[in-house]
Structure formats: C-alpha cells, structure tokens
Amino acid sequence: MTAALEQALSRTFPNPSHELVQVVRGRRSGLVITVAIHSTALGPAAGGCRIAHYADPSAPIADALRLSAAMTEKNALAGLEHGGAKAVVALPAAARPTGEERTALLHDLGDTIESLGGRYIAGPDVGSGPADMSVIGSRTTHVCCRPAEEGGSGDSSLHTARGTLAALGAVADEAFGSPELAGRTFGVIGLGSVGAHVARLLDRAGARLVVTDVNPATRGLAQELGATWVHPDDALTADVDILVPAALGGLLTARTVPLLRCAAVAGPANNQLDEPSTADLLAARNILWAPDPVVSSGGVIHATGVEVRRESEERLSERIQGIADTLRQVFHLARTRATTPATAASRLAERRVREGHPSPTRTAAPAPTS
Ligand SMILES: NC(=O)c1ccc[n+]([C@@H]2O[C@H](COP(=O)([O-])OP(=O)(O)OC[C@H]3O[C@@H](n4cnc5c(N)ncnc54)[C@H](O)[C@@H]3O)[C@@H](O)[C@H]2O)c1
C-alpha cells in the first residue's frame, strides 16, 4: 500500500468499508489510476471514471473512496442491483490529454477495469464522456454509456432531467400539498446539459422559471422559454418556490443557507451539501431538501437499464418515475423519525444494502454486457 493510499484512507474513512482499492500506474500513459469498489452487495458496482488534475497526490485516492461510497448509496436508492465504485485518473496538469495520449490513458483504464473481471462497470464522469467509453470499450466489455450509434445508451442528461422532473413533483407535494408543477416558480441554477433539459421540461409542464448560468450563451434558452434571467450571484436569493441546483456541487453551506428564499431545494447537481451538518441548517429553516443521490439518478437508471439489464423504454420510464416514490418514502421516514431527508435517505440505502435487495420490486438478474 502506498503512503498516499494510507494517508487518503485514514483521512477519508477512519474505518474503511471498501471491498477493494486498487492504485496502479498505467503501462502506456504512466498516469496513476485509482479504482475504488465500495460495495458489490447488491450486484456489480457501477460508477463513473473521473479524469482530473489534483494538486495533492493523496486527493485522487480520497476522491475515489468518497465518490464510490456515494455511488453505493445512489444505486441502492435508485433500486438498482448494483453496488458502488469509482475510477479516478490523476492528470499531472489541468490540461486534458488529447489524441494518442488520451487513447493511451483510456486503454490503461480499460485494462484496469477488465482485470477486475466484471466487479466494476464503468461510465462517464467529470472529464470523460460517451466517446471515451467507446475507447475504453475496446479493452473491456464492462463499460456503459457508449455512443448511441454504437449500441450504447449515449448521453444520459435527458434521462437525469426526466428523473429530476419526477422528483420535483414529489417535492411540490411534500412542500405544498400538491404535485402540480404548473404555476409554481422554479429557480434553475445552471443551464448545461441537464439544466437545459430540466428548464424545457418545467416550461412544458406550465411552470414559471427564473434561470441563471455563468455562461452568457445560455441566455438564448432563457429568452426562448420566456424565463426571467438573474445574475449567478443573485440566483440563490431569488424568491422562488423551489430552487433547482443544476451546476456544480457544494452550493449549500453555512453561509448560503441563511440567504435562501425558497420553500425547497431539489436538483440534479451532485454533492450539494458542503458537509452533512448543512442538512440540519436547512431543516432548522424549514426548507425541504431532496437528497441529490435520489434526484439525480435518472441517468444511471437509464444507462444501466439499456446496456446491462436490456430493459424496455417502458420499464425504464417506470423506473425513472419511481424516483418520485423513493423521495416520498424518504420524506415520510424523515417526518416519522424526526430526522432530515439526508439522514433518512442514508438509512434507507443502508437498509437496502444490508438486506441485499435494492427495492421491493426486484427485477431479473443483470444480463452480461455485449
Ligand atoms: N449529466 C448527467 O446525466 C448527470 C447525472 C447525474 C448528476 N449530474 C450532475 O448535474 C450537474 C450538471 O451536470 P451537466 O452534465 O449538466 O453539466 P454541464 O457541465 O453540462 O452543465 C453545468 C452548467 O453549469 C454552469 N455553471 C457552472 N458554475 C455555475 C455557477 N456558479 N452558477 C451558475 N451556473 C454555473 C455551467 O456554465 C454549465 O452550463 C453536475 O453537478 C453533475 O455532476 C449530471
């Protein structure tokens, strides 16, 4: 075990619960690749490949440990027969490799994934996309989200957005007593791949929109939808019914929570709470928070459904709509146990992993990937 691995383990998880942590140097690229498999209790572990620069050598390992544990929770809450894992490739500089260099690192990643014999199914994450999954797929079958024209499930952002819409219905019901979205005001922060779909779907549902993005090019979408545009600095304090974070994580902090002027926060952005105790600050202000592992799970439900379970679009739509039922269960647990939705979601995930089945509606065992 390297010193960096020991340091990351003791910092991130004083009592590590991971099934496997592998740190290798790519034969072709020379880059350090970490794969962390947190759990395979529910089935092969699924999770993305992050390709990023880290200043601290122990940080990529710590990230893999943290993100793989989060994937166990997300997949269990999504009702999937998958555990959680993550791969992290640490780049020496912020510039992303292209051409032959990129191919070399993706082949190294593919070989590392293949060596795990199917315990880990990889997908895209920060720094990687469907085209990269195709290159990884030349070295291993244990990869999903390849481009649709190659028989893969392709870009998952629309399905993540569909899941977010289902979630917003459950949130409106809990906060206002009706799942109706028409006439409610939503503040969408980030009009990227997922946020733009969410804004369009909300518009189609008759909602009123307040939107923002740091990229001024997205103002065109705001105009097209007749949405109110606000500066990114003013988005958190917008007077809306539900705030929908669809940009970066870490938005909800001890500094920002007191500024909020909404009844609820629910969006697809990953890791919205800067730390677990921020959930208590939201509860103290009577602001309903929908845990992002539940809200954002439409993409992983769809990708694994198409490429691993070979499910029909009809079945996948049912599963994505089921995100609303899971959230209702989380809110019910939080209410009846006098705890936060964040704690209720963690407990629900732990129970599903412990009991060895993802949800009451267990489906057929996963088919092998092609
Ligand atoms: N793509 C998916 O299927 C998927 C699945 C699960 C979770 N997520 C999460 O959803 C979020 C959005 O993902 P995406 O794929 O749409 O990413 P993206 O990069 O396409 O979009 C992010 C958008 O946020 C904007 N942005 C960045 N910082 C901002 C700020 N401070 N204020 C306002 N806007 C800001 C960017 O300009 C960009 O338009 C991420 O947190 C991602 O991890 C995405």
Short mmCIF file of C-alpha atoms and ligand atoms in Angstrom, two decimals:
data_model
loop_
_atom_site.label_atom_id
_atom_site.label_comp_id
_atom_site.label_asym_id
_atom_site.label_seq_id
_atom_site.Cartn_x
_atom_site.Cartn_y
_atom_site.Cartn_z
CA MET A 1 0.00 0.00 0.00
CA THR A 2 1.44 3.38 -0.96
CA ALA A 3 1.87 6.18 1.56
CA ALA A 4 -0.66 8.26 -0.40
CA LEU A 5 -3.24 5.47 -0.17
CA GLU A 6 -2.69 5.04 3.58
CA GLN A 7 -3.00 8.81 4.09
CA ALA A 8 -6.18 9.05 1.99
CA LEU A 9 -7.77 6.08 3.73
CA SER A 10 -7.13 7.39 7.21
CA ARG A 11 -8.28 10.90 6.28
CA THR A 12 -11.44 9.97 4.38
CA PHE A 13 -12.54 6.82 6.14
CA PRO A 14 -11.04 6.16 9.57
CA ASN A 15 -12.80 2.76 9.35
CA PRO A 16 -12.66 1.98 5.64
CA SER A 17 -15.50 -0.18 4.44
CA HIS A 18 -14.39 -0.58 0.83
CA GLU A 19 -14.21 -4.03 -0.73
CA LEU A 20 -11.26 -3.14 -2.93
CA VAL A 21 -8.99 -0.18 -3.59
CA GLN A 22 -6.52 -0.57 -6.43
CA VAL A 23 -3.88 2.01 -7.31
CA VAL A 24 -1.93 1.27 -10.48
CA ARG A 25 0.34 3.16 -12.86
CA GLY A 26 -0.86 2.92 -16.47
CA ARG A 27 1.56 0.89 -18.60
CA ARG A 28 1.16 3.21 -21.62
CA SER A 29 0.28 6.59 -20.10
CA GLY A 30 2.35 6.44 -16.91
CA LEU A 31 -0.64 8.01 -15.10
CA VAL A 32 -1.86 6.88 -11.68
CA ILE A 33 -5.28 5.19 -11.83
CA THR A 34 -7.29 4.51 -8.69
CA VAL A 35 -10.28 2.20 -8.71
CA ALA A 36 -12.31 2.01 -5.50
CA ILE A 37 -15.04 -0.60 -5.24
CA HIS A 38 -17.09 0.29 -2.22
CA SER A 39 -19.68 -2.49 -2.33
CA THR A 40 -20.93 -5.26 -4.58
CA ALA A 41 -23.57 -6.43 -2.07
CA LEU A 42 -26.40 -5.59 -4.49
CA GLY A 43 -24.54 -6.59 -7.67
CA PRO A 44 -21.63 -5.43 -9.86
CA ALA A 45 -20.51 -1.98 -8.76
CA ALA A 46 -21.36 0.84 -11.19
CA GLY A 47 -19.81 4.31 -11.22
CA GLY A 48 -18.08 6.87 -13.38
CA CYS A 49 -14.48 7.45 -14.47
CA ARG A 50 -13.20 10.84 -13.32
CA ILE A 51 -10.22 12.24 -15.23
CA ALA A 52 -8.93 15.30 -13.42
CA HIS A 53 -5.92 17.16 -12.10
CA TYR A 54 -5.23 17.07 -8.36
CA ALA A 55 -2.53 19.12 -6.63
CA ASP A 56 -2.26 16.74 -3.66
CA PRO A 57 -1.16 13.14 -4.53
CA SER A 58 -3.49 11.62 -1.93
CA ALA A 59 -6.52 13.61 -3.17
CA PRO A 60 -7.41 11.35 -6.17
CA ILE A 61 -7.50 8.33 -3.87
CA ALA A 62 -9.58 10.18 -1.29
CA ASP A 63 -11.95 11.25 -4.10
CA ALA A 64 -12.28 7.66 -5.36
CA LEU A 65 -13.06 6.44 -1.83
CA ARG A 66 -15.66 9.13 -1.16
CA LEU A 67 -17.31 9.02 -4.59
CA SER A 68 -17.52 5.19 -4.68
CA ALA A 69 -19.28 5.14 -1.28
CA ALA A 70 -21.70 7.78 -2.60
CA MET A 71 -22.39 5.54 -5.64
CA THR A 72 -23.35 2.62 -3.37
CA GLU A 73 -25.94 4.89 -1.76
CA LYS A 74 -27.14 6.31 -5.08
CA ASN A 75 -27.52 2.93 -6.79
CA ALA A 76 -29.30 1.40 -3.78
CA LEU A 77 -31.72 4.35 -3.60
CA ALA A 78 -32.33 4.05 -7.35
CA GLY A 79 -33.49 0.47 -6.79
CA LEU A 80 -30.65 -0.95 -8.92
CA GLU A 81 -28.95 -4.28 -8.50
CA HIS A 82 -25.59 -2.52 -8.49
CA GLY A 83 -23.07 -1.63 -5.86
CA GLY A 84 -20.91 1.49 -5.96
CA ALA A 85 -17.46 2.13 -7.41
CA LYS A 86 -15.42 4.92 -9.00
CA ALA A 87 -12.27 5.21 -11.07
CA VAL A 88 -10.06 8.28 -10.89
CA VAL A 89 -7.23 9.09 -13.29
CA ALA A 90 -4.95 11.77 -11.86
CA LEU A 91 -3.64 14.17 -14.51
CA PRO A 92 -0.27 15.90 -13.92
CA ALA A 93 -1.71 19.28 -15.08
CA ALA A 94 -5.10 20.91 -15.67
CA ALA A 95 -4.84 20.46 -19.47
CA ARG A 96 -6.75 17.38 -20.61
CA PRO A 97 -4.78 14.94 -22.80
CA THR A 98 -5.91 14.61 -26.39
CA GLY A 99 -5.10 12.34 -29.36
CA GLU A 100 -2.70 9.43 -28.74
CA GLU A 101 -2.07 10.48 -25.14
CA ARG A 102 -5.79 10.28 -24.40
CA THR A 103 -6.11 6.93 -26.15
CA ALA A 104 -3.18 5.58 -24.08
CA LEU A 105 -4.80 6.60 -20.78
CA LEU A 106 -8.21 5.22 -21.83
CA HIS A 107 -6.62 1.90 -22.84
CA ASP A 108 -4.85 1.74 -19.48
CA LEU A 109 -8.17 2.44 -17.78
CA GLY A 110 -9.88 -0.24 -19.89
CA ASP A 111 -7.23 -2.84 -18.94
CA THR A 112 -7.57 -1.95 -15.25
CA ILE A 113 -11.37 -2.31 -15.43
CA GLU A 114 -11.06 -5.62 -17.34
CA SER A 115 -8.67 -7.00 -14.69
CA LEU A 116 -11.49 -6.69 -12.13
CA GLY A 117 -13.49 -9.32 -14.01
CA GLY A 118 -16.84 -7.50 -14.08
CA ARG A 119 -16.97 -6.42 -10.41
CA TYR A 120 -16.85 -2.83 -11.71
CA ILE A 121 -18.94 -1.39 -14.59
CA ALA A 122 -17.58 1.99 -15.67
CA GLY A 123 -19.39 5.04 -17.07
CA PRO A 124 -18.61 8.73 -17.71
CA ASP A 125 -17.98 11.32 -15.01
CA VAL A 126 -16.21 14.68 -14.80
CA GLY A 127 -13.57 14.73 -17.58
CA SER A 128 -14.93 11.79 -19.60
CA GLY A 129 -17.85 11.23 -21.96
CA PRO A 130 -19.55 8.67 -24.22
CA ALA A 131 -16.76 8.80 -26.87
CA ASP A 132 -14.21 7.90 -24.17
CA MET A 133 -16.38 4.96 -23.08
CA SER A 134 -16.16 3.70 -26.65
CA VAL A 135 -12.32 3.71 -26.49
CA ILE A 136 -12.37 2.05 -23.04
CA GLY A 137 -14.79 -0.47 -24.60
CA SER A 138 -12.06 -1.65 -26.97
CA ARG A 139 -10.26 -3.13 -23.90
CA THR A 140 -13.20 -4.28 -21.75
CA THR A 141 -16.90 -5.13 -22.03
CA HIS A 142 -17.56 -3.76 -18.53
CA VAL A 143 -18.38 -0.22 -19.61
CA CYS A 144 -21.63 1.62 -20.38
CA CYS A 145 -22.81 4.94 -21.88
CA ARG A 146 -21.02 4.32 -25.20
CA PRO A 147 -22.47 6.49 -28.03
CA ALA A 148 -25.99 5.54 -29.11
CA GLU A 149 -24.83 4.89 -32.71
CA GLU A 150 -22.60 2.13 -31.33
CA GLY A 151 -25.49 0.49 -29.48
CA GLY A 152 -24.74 2.26 -26.20
CA SER A 153 -27.08 4.41 -24.14
CA GLY A 154 -25.21 7.63 -25.05
CA ASP A 155 -25.69 10.96 -23.30
CA SER A 156 -27.64 10.48 -20.07
CA SER A 157 -28.54 14.12 -19.43
CA LEU A 158 -32.14 13.95 -20.73
CA HIS A 159 -32.85 10.95 -18.50
CA THR A 160 -31.29 12.68 -15.50
CA ALA A 161 -33.59 15.63 -16.26
CA ARG A 162 -36.66 13.35 -16.56
CA GLY A 163 -35.82 11.91 -13.14
CA THR A 164 -35.45 15.43 -11.76
CA LEU A 165 -38.94 16.32 -13.02
CA ALA A 166 -40.39 13.25 -11.29
CA ALA A 167 -38.56 14.27 -8.12
CA LEU A 168 -39.88 17.85 -8.32
CA GLY A 169 -43.46 16.53 -8.33
CA ALA A 170 -42.83 14.66 -5.07
CA VAL A 171 -41.11 17.72 -3.59
CA ALA A 172 -44.02 20.02 -4.54
CA ASP A 173 -46.42 17.53 -2.97
CA GLU A 174 -44.46 17.43 0.29
CA ALA A 175 -43.90 21.19 0.45
CA PHE A 176 -47.23 22.48 -0.89
CA GLY A 177 -49.65 19.52 -0.69
CA SER A 178 -49.92 19.05 -4.48
CA PRO A 179 -47.55 17.51 -7.06
CA GLU A 180 -48.75 20.06 -9.65
CA LEU A 181 -45.83 21.97 -11.20
CA ALA A 182 -47.93 24.37 -13.30
CA GLY A 183 -47.95 27.87 -11.85
CA ARG A 184 -45.10 27.18 -9.39
CA THR A 185 -41.84 29.13 -9.70
CA PHE A 186 -38.54 27.26 -10.08
CA GLY A 187 -35.06 28.77 -9.91
CA VAL A 188 -32.79 26.70 -12.17
CA ILE A 189 -29.08 27.28 -11.46
CA GLY A 190 -27.03 26.03 -14.44
CA LEU A 191 -28.36 25.60 -17.97
CA GLY A 192 -25.84 22.97 -19.11
CA SER A 193 -26.66 19.50 -20.43
CA VAL A 194 -29.07 18.56 -17.63
CA GLY A 195 -30.23 22.04 -16.56
CA ALA A 196 -31.34 22.99 -20.09
CA HIS A 197 -33.47 19.83 -20.32
CA VAL A 198 -34.92 20.47 -16.84
CA ALA A 199 -35.83 24.04 -17.82
CA ARG A 200 -37.53 22.86 -21.03
CA LEU A 201 -39.46 20.11 -19.22
CA LEU A 202 -40.57 22.54 -16.49
CA ASP A 203 -41.66 25.04 -19.13
CA ARG A 204 -43.66 22.32 -20.87
CA ALA A 205 -45.30 21.48 -17.51
CA GLY A 206 -46.51 25.09 -17.18
CA ALA A 207 -44.03 26.19 -14.52
CA ARG A 208 -42.63 29.72 -14.14
CA LEU A 209 -38.87 29.93 -14.49
CA VAL A 210 -36.08 32.03 -13.02
CA VAL A 211 -32.77 30.89 -14.52
CA THR A 212 -29.05 31.59 -14.46
CA ASP A 213 -25.70 30.34 -15.72
CA VAL A 214 -22.15 31.68 -15.69
CA ASN A 215 -22.07 31.03 -19.42
CA PRO A 216 -23.83 34.03 -21.09
CA ALA A 217 -24.51 31.93 -24.23
CA THR A 218 -27.29 30.18 -22.30
CA ARG A 219 -29.32 33.42 -22.18
CA GLY A 220 -30.75 32.40 -25.55
CA LEU A 221 -32.57 29.50 -23.90
CA ALA A 222 -33.92 31.82 -21.20
CA GLN A 223 -35.34 34.09 -23.91
CA GLU A 224 -36.77 31.15 -25.87
CA LEU A 225 -38.62 29.92 -22.75
CA GLY A 226 -39.69 33.39 -21.60
CA ALA A 227 -37.78 32.78 -18.34
CA THR A 228 -36.58 35.51 -16.01
CA TRP A 229 -32.76 35.76 -16.17
CA VAL A 230 -30.86 36.59 -12.98
CA HIS A 231 -27.13 37.10 -12.40
CA PRO A 232 -25.48 33.92 -10.99
CA ASP A 233 -24.68 35.80 -7.75
CA ASP A 234 -28.39 36.54 -7.23
CA ALA A 235 -29.76 33.07 -8.05
CA LEU A 236 -29.55 31.71 -4.50
CA THR A 237 -31.58 34.58 -3.10
CA ALA A 238 -34.24 34.52 -5.83
CA ASP A 239 -37.78 34.44 -4.46
CA VAL A 240 -38.90 31.08 -5.88
CA ASP A 241 -40.94 28.10 -4.69
CA ILE A 242 -38.26 25.51 -5.43
CA LEU A 243 -34.57 26.09 -6.13
CA VAL A 244 -33.09 23.60 -8.64
CA PRO A 245 -29.27 23.34 -8.46
CA ALA A 246 -28.05 22.00 -11.82
CA ALA A 247 -24.46 23.26 -11.88
CA LEU A 248 -21.62 22.40 -9.50
CA GLY A 249 -21.75 20.80 -6.06
CA GLY A 250 -21.14 22.44 -2.70
CA LEU A 251 -23.79 25.14 -3.21
CA LEU A 252 -25.43 24.68 0.19
CA THR A 253 -23.22 25.87 3.04
CA ALA A 254 -23.49 27.56 6.45
CA ARG A 255 -23.04 30.86 4.56
CA THR A 256 -25.61 30.30 1.79
CA VAL A 257 -28.44 28.52 3.63
CA PRO A 258 -29.44 31.64 5.65
CA LEU A 259 -29.76 33.57 2.34
CA LEU A 260 -32.26 31.20 0.69
CA ARG A 261 -35.79 32.46 -0.04
CA CYS A 262 -37.38 29.23 -1.26
CA ALA A 263 -39.54 26.55 0.33
CA ALA A 264 -37.50 23.66 -1.07
CA VAL A 265 -34.23 22.78 -2.83
CA ALA A 266 -34.18 19.87 -5.27
CA GLY A 267 -31.92 19.46 -8.29
CA PRO A 268 -29.58 17.12 -10.15
CA ALA A 269 -26.26 18.74 -9.13
CA ASN A 270 -24.10 16.21 -7.26
CA ASN A 271 -22.91 16.78 -3.67
CA GLN A 272 -24.99 19.90 -3.00
CA LEU A 273 -24.28 19.94 0.75
CA ASP A 274 -20.74 21.09 1.58
CA GLU A 275 -20.89 18.88 4.65
CA PRO A 276 -23.53 16.60 6.23
CA SER A 277 -24.41 19.07 9.03
CA THR A 278 -25.71 21.57 6.42
CA ALA A 279 -28.81 19.34 6.17
CA ASP A 280 -29.63 20.36 9.77
CA LEU A 281 -29.33 24.07 8.87
CA LEU A 282 -31.86 23.60 6.04
CA ALA A 283 -34.23 21.74 8.36
CA ALA A 284 -33.89 24.46 11.00
CA ARG A 285 -35.05 26.99 8.39
CA ASN A 286 -37.92 24.67 7.41
CA ILE A 287 -36.54 24.37 3.88
CA LEU A 288 -37.22 20.95 2.39
CA TRP A 289 -34.11 19.40 0.80
CA ALA A 290 -34.39 16.48 -1.60
CA PRO A 291 -31.17 14.40 -1.40
CA ASP A 292 -29.30 14.71 -4.71
CA PRO A 293 -28.38 10.98 -4.94
CA VAL A 294 -32.11 10.32 -5.37
CA VAL A 295 -32.97 13.33 -7.58
CA SER A 296 -30.04 12.78 -9.99
CA SER A 297 -30.40 9.01 -10.51
CA GLY A 298 -32.35 9.04 -13.81
CA GLY A 299 -29.12 8.86 -15.85
CA VAL A 300 -27.66 5.80 -14.13
CA ILE A 301 -31.06 4.08 -14.12
CA HIS A 302 -31.36 4.57 -17.89
CA ALA A 303 -27.74 3.76 -18.82
CA THR A 304 -27.53 0.51 -16.85
CA GLY A 305 -31.05 -0.40 -17.95
CA VAL A 306 -30.20 -0.10 -21.65
CA GLU A 307 -26.72 -1.62 -21.57
CA VAL A 308 -26.69 -4.05 -18.64
CA ARG A 309 -30.28 -5.11 -17.91
CA ARG A 310 -31.55 -4.72 -21.50
CA GLU A 311 -34.83 -3.21 -20.24
CA SER A 312 -37.54 -1.76 -22.47
CA GLU A 313 -38.02 2.03 -22.63
CA GLU A 314 -41.41 1.50 -20.99
CA ARG A 315 -39.83 -0.26 -18.00
CA LEU A 316 -37.13 2.41 -17.83
CA SER A 317 -39.74 5.18 -17.76
CA GLU A 318 -41.48 3.39 -14.88
CA ARG A 319 -38.19 3.17 -13.00
CA ILE A 320 -37.39 6.85 -13.64
CA GLN A 321 -40.88 7.85 -12.47
CA GLY A 322 -40.19 5.65 -9.41
CA ILE A 323 -37.73 8.31 -8.23
CA ALA A 324 -40.81 10.20 -7.00
CA ASP A 325 -41.89 7.17 -4.90
CA THR A 326 -38.42 6.84 -3.38
CA LEU A 327 -38.44 10.52 -2.45
CA ARG A 328 -41.90 10.20 -0.89
CA GLN A 329 -40.53 7.29 1.17
CA VAL A 330 -37.52 9.40 2.21
CA PHE A 331 -39.74 12.34 3.24
CA HIS A 332 -42.09 10.01 5.13
CA LEU A 333 -39.17 8.44 7.00
CA ALA A 334 -37.75 11.89 7.81
CA ARG A 335 -41.12 13.08 9.14
CA THR A 336 -41.91 9.99 11.21
CA ARG A 337 -38.37 9.59 12.61
CA ALA A 338 -37.92 13.32 13.23
CA THR A 339 -34.77 13.43 11.17
CA THR A 340 -33.58 15.15 7.98
CA PRO A 341 -34.23 13.79 4.45
CA ALA A 342 -30.43 13.40 4.13
CA THR A 343 -30.24 11.05 7.12
CA ALA A 344 -33.44 9.26 6.08
CA ALA A 345 -32.01 8.61 2.58
CA SER A 346 -28.75 7.25 4.02
CA ARG A 347 -30.64 4.93 6.34
CA LEU A 348 -32.88 3.71 3.52
CA ALA A 349 -29.83 2.99 1.35
CA GLU A 350 -28.05 1.19 4.21
CA ARG A 351 -31.15 -0.94 4.79
CA ARG A 352 -31.39 -1.90 1.12
CA VAL A 353 -27.68 -2.84 1.01
CA ARG A 354 -27.91 -4.77 4.31
CA GLU A 355 -30.99 -6.69 3.25
CA GLY A 356 -29.34 -7.44 -0.09
CA HIS A 357 -32.11 -6.25 -2.33
CA PRO A 358 -32.41 -2.86 -3.94
CA SER A 359 -36.16 -2.30 -3.74
CA PRO A 360 -39.41 -4.21 -3.11
CA THR A 361 -39.79 -4.66 -6.90
CA ARG A 362 -36.74 -6.83 -7.54
CA THR A 363 -36.10 -7.37 -11.24
CA ALA A 364 -34.34 -10.05 -13.27
CA ALA A 365 -30.59 -10.57 -12.74
CA PRO A 366 -28.37 -8.39 -14.95
CA ALA A 367 -27.57 -9.75 -18.39
CA PRO A 368 -23.89 -9.80 -19.33
CA THR A 369 -22.68 -6.83 -21.33
CA SER A 370 -22.09 -7.47 -25.00
N1 LIG B 1 -25.13 14.62 -16.97
C1 LIG B 1 -25.80 13.78 -16.21
O1 LIG B 1 -26.51 12.88 -16.67
C2 LIG B 1 -25.73 13.92 -14.70
C3 LIG B 1 -26.13 12.83 -13.91
C4 LIG B 1 -26.11 12.97 -12.51
C5 LIG B 1 -25.69 14.17 -11.93
N2 LIG B 1 -25.28 15.20 -12.75
C6 LIG B 1 -24.85 16.44 -12.11
O2 LIG B 1 -25.65 17.52 -12.57
C7 LIG B 1 -24.88 18.73 -12.63
C8 LIG B 1 -24.92 19.30 -14.05
O3 LIG B 1 -24.40 18.32 -14.95
P1 LIG B 1 -24.29 18.62 -16.51
O4 LIG B 1 -23.97 17.32 -17.15
O5 LIG B 1 -25.49 19.39 -16.94
O6 LIG B 1 -23.01 19.55 -16.54
P2 LIG B 1 -22.69 20.73 -17.61
O7 LIG B 1 -21.23 21.00 -17.43
O8 LIG B 1 -23.21 20.38 -18.95
O9 LIG B 1 -23.55 21.96 -17.07
C9 LIG B 1 -23.22 22.71 -15.94
C10 LIG B 1 -23.65 24.13 -16.22
O10 LIG B 1 -23.50 24.88 -15.00
C11 LIG B 1 -22.96 26.16 -15.35
N3 LIG B 1 -22.32 26.70 -14.14
C12 LIG B 1 -21.12 26.39 -13.61
N4 LIG B 1 -20.91 27.10 -12.49
C13 LIG B 1 -22.01 27.86 -12.30
C14 LIG B 1 -22.39 28.80 -11.32
N5 LIG B 1 -21.61 29.12 -10.29
N6 LIG B 1 -23.61 29.40 -11.44
C15 LIG B 1 -24.41 29.12 -12.49
N7 LIG B 1 -24.10 28.24 -13.45
C16 LIG B 1 -22.91 27.62 -13.35
C17 LIG B 1 -22.00 25.87 -16.50
O11 LIG B 1 -21.73 27.04 -17.25
C18 LIG B 1 -22.81 24.83 -17.28
O12 LIG B 1 -23.65 25.45 -18.25
C19 LIG B 1 -23.47 18.33 -12.16
O13 LIG B 1 -23.37 18.57 -10.79
C20 LIG B 1 -23.41 16.85 -12.44
O14 LIG B 1 -22.48 16.18 -11.61
C21 LIG B 1 -25.30 15.10 -14.12
#
